[in-house]
C-alpha cells in the first residue's frame, strides 16, 4: 500500500510493505502467511494512517511507531496460533514515511538496504544455524549447507508473546529497500542481486528478474521479493 500522509510541511509519502513466507506444509503455510499479512497491514494502517481521518483531541497520546509494529505482529502471532495451529510464517514488514523505513521482523526473510555497490542487511535471521554462527560454533560456509539451516527459533504462530525485532533506517537518495524470502537470498549471489536491481527499469521488473534468477539457480523454495524505491527514484 502506498499513499500520502499530511505532515507539517505538506504531503509526506507513506508506504506499507509486508512479506510473509509460510511454513507447515504448502496449503497451511499459505493460509498462515496470508492471515498474518492481512492482520499486520490492517493494524498498522489503522494506527498510523486512518487516525488522520478521525477526530482526536489535540495532543492525544499515540503509541510510538515501533510499538505499533510490534503490536501488529503479536496480533498476527495470536491469530495464526489459533486459526492455523501447527503452521507458521516468517514476517518482515516495512513502514515508509518519507525517507525513513520502520521495520518489524521475525524469522529468516530479510530486509536489505540496496546501495550502489553493496547490500546492507538490516535484519537478523532467527534460525538455529545463524545463532550458532553468532556464537562462533559454525562458519558462514558451514551454515550455508547445514541440514538444519531452515529451522527457526522465532516465527509468527508460536505460543505466547513473540519477541519482535524492530529497526529504523533512512533510505538515502539513489538507494532502495529490498524485502525477500530465503528462497532468494539463499540462492542468488549478492553481486547478481545488485546488478539485477540497478539494471531493471522498475521495481516490478526487478522482482520478476530476481525470482527468475533464483529459479534458474535451482531454487526449490517459494521465492518472494518486494523492492521499494523512494518517490522521485525511477
C-alpha positions as a Python dict, from the first residue, in 0.01 Angstrom:
ca = {
    (1, 'X'): (0, 0, 0),
    (2, 'X'): (124, 350, -82),
    (3, 'X'): (-38, 686, -12),
    (4, 'X'): (42, 1034, 119),
    (5, 'X'): (5, 1148, 477),
    (6, 'X'): (-43, 1511, 574),
    (7, 'X'): (253, 1647, 769),
    (8, 'X'): (376, 1983, 889),
    (9, 'X'): (538, 2050, 551),
    (10, 'X'): (263, 1919, 324),
    (11, 'X'): (206, 1569, 192),
    (12, 'X'): (451, 1305, 312),
    (13, 'X'): (490, 982, 107),
    (14, 'X'): (359, 684, 304),
    (15, 'X'): (403, 316, 218),
    (16, 'X'): (345, -17, 390),
    (17, 'X'): (504, -338, 261),
    (18, 'X'): (460, -681, 422),
    (19, 'X'): (639, -1002, 325),
    (20, 'X'): (549, -1337, 485),
    (21, 'X'): (686, -1681, 397),
    (22, 'X'): (464, -1960, 532),
    (23, 'X'): (573, -2285, 695),
    (24, 'X'): (395, -2607, 791),
    (25, 'X'): (308, -2752, 452),
    (26, 'X'): (222, -2569, 131),
    (27, 'X'): (-151, -2517, 198),
    (28, 'X'): (-129, -2434, 570),
    (29, 'X'): (177, -2218, 516),
    (30, 'X'): (-8, -2014, 255),
    (31, 'X'): (-304, -1968, 490),
    (32, 'X'): (-77, -1862, 777),
    (33, 'X'): (116, -1611, 567),
    (34, 'X'): (-199, -1460, 415),
    (35, 'X'): (-366, -1427, 756),
    (36, 'X'): (-58, -1270, 915),
    (37, 'X'): (-16, -1025, 628),
    (38, 'X'): (-379, -915, 646),
    (39, 'X'): (-376, -860, 1023),
    (40, 'X'): (-44, -677, 1029),
    (41, 'X'): (-142, -450, 741),
    (42, 'X'): (-481, -362, 889),
    (43, 'X'): (-344, -286, 1235),
    (44, 'X'): (-62, -66, 1108),
    (45, 'X'): (-283, 121, 860),
    (46, 'X'): (-545, 181, 1129),
    (47, 'X'): (-294, 311, 1382),
    (48, 'X'): (-74, 521, 1154),
    (49, 'X'): (-281, 634, 857),
    (50, 'X'): (-653, 617, 924),
    (51, 'X'): (-616, 808, 1251),
    (52, 'X'): (-568, 1122, 1039),
    (53, 'X'): (-932, 1081, 930),
    (54, 'X'): (-1058, 1058, 1289),
    (55, 'X'): (-1145, 1340, 1523),
    (56, 'X'): (-890, 1323, 1805),
    (57, 'X'): (-818, 1552, 2095),
    (58, 'X'): (-519, 1780, 2026),
    (59, 'X'): (-211, 1640, 2194),
    (60, 'X'): (-366, 1295, 2241),
    (61, 'X'): (-105, 1034, 2325),
    (62, 'X'): (-29, 791, 2046),
    (63, 'X'): (194, 485, 2061),
    (64, 'X'): (540, 502, 1907),
    (65, 'X'): (570, 353, 1561),
    (66, 'X'): (786, 69, 1691),
    (67, 'X'): (510, -20, 1941),
    (68, 'X'): (251, -20, 1663),
    (69, 'X'): (463, -259, 1457),
    (70, 'X'): (529, -494, 1750),
    (71, 'X'): (160, -498, 1846),
    (72, 'X'): (63, -576, 1487),
    (73, 'X'): (299, -873, 1464),
    (74, 'X'): (184, -1007, 1802),
    (75, 'X'): (-179, -984, 1694),
    (76, 'X'): (-88, -1185, 1385),
    (77, 'X'): (100, -1433, 1601),
    (78, 'X'): (-203, -1494, 1823),
    (79, 'X'): (-439, -1530, 1527),
    (80, 'X'): (-219, -1776, 1338),
    (81, 'X'): (-171, -1983, 1654),
    (82, 'X'): (-549, -2015, 1698),
    (83, 'X'): (-671, -2036, 1338),
    (84, 'X'): (-387, -2230, 1174),
    (85, 'X'): (-238, -2447, 1453),
    (86, 'X'): (77, -2628, 1351),
    (87, 'X'): (163, -2370, 1086),
    (88, 'X'): (368, -2055, 1100),
    (89, 'X'): (525, -1786, 889),
    (90, 'X'): (817, -1551, 876),
    (91, 'X'): (718, -1187, 864),
    (92, 'X'): (913, -879, 764),
    (93, 'X'): (728, -552, 722),
    (94, 'X'): (844, -202, 638),
    (95, 'X'): (653, 118, 704),
    (96, 'X'): (799, 404, 500),
    (97, 'X'): (719, 761, 596),
    (98, 'X'): (917, 993, 375),
    (99, 'X'): (1274, 860, 356),
    (100, 'X'): (1251, 672, 686),
    (101, 'X'): (1182, 299, 698),
    (102, 'X'): (1043, 148, 1018),
    (103, 'X'): (1085, -230, 1010),
    (104, 'X'): (949, -519, 1218),
    (105, 'X'): (1087, -867, 1171),
    (106, 'X'): (1067, -1231, 1283),
    (107, 'X'): (1204, -1536, 1100),
    (108, 'X'): (1458, -1565, 821),
    (109, 'X'): (1316, -1347, 550),
    (110, 'X'): (1532, -1038, 520),
    (111, 'X'): (1528, -662, 472),
    (112, 'X'): (1820, -507, 285),
    (113, 'X'): (1921, -152, 205),
    (114, 'X'): (2030, -163, -160),
    (115, 'X'): (2318, 79, -211),
    (116, 'X'): (2507, 149, -537),
    (117, 'X'): (2773, -119, -481),
    (118, 'X'): (2654, -335, -195),
    (119, 'X'): (2366, -476, 5),
    (120, 'X'): (2337, -378, 369),
    (121, 'X'): (2148, -648, 560),
    (122, 'X'): (1921, -476, 810),
    (123, 'X'): (1751, -771, 977),
    (124, 'X'): (1895, -1067, 1164),
    (125, 'X'): (1791, -1425, 1084),
    (126, 'X'): (1612, -1610, 1364),
    (127, 'X'): (1744, -1951, 1256),
    (128, 'X'): (1931, -2206, 1465),
    (129, 'X'): (2233, -2208, 1235),
    (130, 'X'): (2256, -1829, 1232),
    (131, 'X'): (2259, -1834, 1610),
    (132, 'X'): (2540, -2091, 1603),
    (133, 'X'): (2734, -1862, 1368),
    (134, 'X'): (2686, -1574, 1613),
    (135, 'X'): (2822, -1796, 1892),
    (136, 'X'): (3123, -1891, 1681),
    (137, 'X'): (3027, -2258, 1662),
    (138, 'X'): (2974, -2257, 1284),
    (139, 'X'): (3133, -2067, 997),
    (140, 'X'): (2922, -1894, 731),
    (141, 'X'): (3031, -2160, 482),
    (142, 'X'): (2921, -2441, 714),
    (143, 'X'): (2591, -2268, 784),
    (144, 'X'): (2511, -2236, 412),
    (145, 'X'): (2497, -2614, 373),
    (146, 'X'): (2384, -2716, 721),
    (147, 'X'): (2092, -2966, 721),
    (148, 'X'): (1905, -2755, 978),
    (149, 'X'): (1960, -2418, 811),
    (150, 'X'): (1584, -2369, 767),
    (151, 'X'): (1492, -2442, 1131),
    (152, 'X'): (1369, -2126, 1303),
    (153, 'X'): (1356, -2047, 1672),
    (154, 'X'): (1126, -1748, 1623),
    (155, 'X'): (830, -1715, 1384),
    (156, 'X'): (470, -1596, 1371),
    (157, 'X'): (243, -1872, 1502),
    (158, 'X'): (447, -1975, 1804),
    (159, 'X'): (292, -1991, 2152),
    (160, 'X'): (298, -1694, 2384),
    (161, 'X'): (409, -1339, 2318),
    (162, 'X'): (653, -1310, 2033),
    (163, 'X'): (978, -1115, 2057),
    (164, 'X'): (983, -887, 1753),
    (165, 'X'): (1294, -714, 1623),
    (166, 'X'): (1246, -352, 1514),
    (167, 'X'): (1473, -125, 1314),
    (168, 'X'): (1472, 225, 1171),
    (169, 'X'): (1676, 323, 867),
    (170, 'X'): (1688, 630, 646),
    (171, 'X'): (1681, 535, 279),
    (172, 'X'): (1929, 774, 111),
    (173, 'X'): (1878, 915, -240),
    (174, 'X'): (1956, 651, -502),
    (175, 'X'): (1905, 361, -261),
    (176, 'X'): (1624, 106, -244),
    (177, 'X'): (1473, -122, 18),
    (178, 'X'): (1452, -495, -58),
    (179, 'X'): (1238, -743, 136),
    (180, 'X'): (1289, -1106, 34),
    (181, 'X'): (1240, -1464, 146),
    (182, 'X'): (1524, -1711, 194),
    (183, 'X'): (1440, -1859, -144),
    (184, 'X'): (1607, -1552, -295),
    (185, 'X'): (1893, -1456, -64),
    (186, 'X'): (1989, -1820, -9),
    (187, 'X'): (2015, -1888, -383),
    (188, 'X'): (2125, -1576, -571),
    (189, 'X'): (2464, -1416, -505),
    (190, 'X'): (2477, -1063, -369),
    (191, 'X'): (2650, -922, -677),
    (192, 'X'): (2381, -1065, -903),
    (193, 'X'): (2105, -918, -687),
    (194, 'X'): (2265, -573, -702),
    (195, 'X'): (2317, -590, -1079),
    (196, 'X'): (1959, -700, -1149),
    (197, 'X'): (1812, -426, -930),
    (198, 'X'): (2021, -148, -1082),
    (199, 'X'): (1961, -263, -1441),
    (200, 'X'): (1584, -308, -1410),
    (201, 'X'): (1367, -18, -1532),
    (202, 'X'): (1113, -62, -1249),
    (203, 'X'): (1079, -235, -910),
    (204, 'X'): (825, -481, -1051),
    (205, 'X'): (1055, -591, -1332),
    (206, 'X'): (1347, -613, -1088),
    (207, 'X'): (1147, -851, -867),
    (208, 'X'): (1045, -1062, -1166),
    (209, 'X'): (1408, -1091, -1275),
    (210, 'X'): (1526, -1172, -922),
    (211, 'X'): (1273, -1454, -893),
    (212, 'X'): (1371, -1582, -1237),
    (213, 'X'): (1738, -1581, -1135),
    (214, 'X'): (1657, -1776, -819),
    (215, 'X'): (1459, -2034, -1014),
    (216, 'X'): (1737, -2070, -1271),
    (217, 'X'): (1987, -2119, -987),
    (218, 'X'): (1786, -2417, -865),
    (219, 'X'): (1569, -2250, -604),
    (220, 'X'): (1320, -2503, -471),
    (221, 'X'): (1151, -2288, -208),
    (222, 'X'): (878, -2031, -254),
    (223, 'X'): (1051, -1713, -366),
    (224, 'X'): (911, -1374, -274),
    (225, 'X'): (1059, -1028, -318),
    (226, 'X'): (944, -669, -269),
    (227, 'X'): (1158, -380, -393),
    (228, 'X'): (1079, -26, -281),
    (229, 'X'): (1227, 281, -445),
    (230, 'X'): (1153, 611, -269),
    (231, 'X'): (941, 868, -455),
    (232, 'X'): (1144, 1052, -714),
    (233, 'X'): (1355, 746, -797),
    (234, 'X'): (1297, 568, -1126),
}
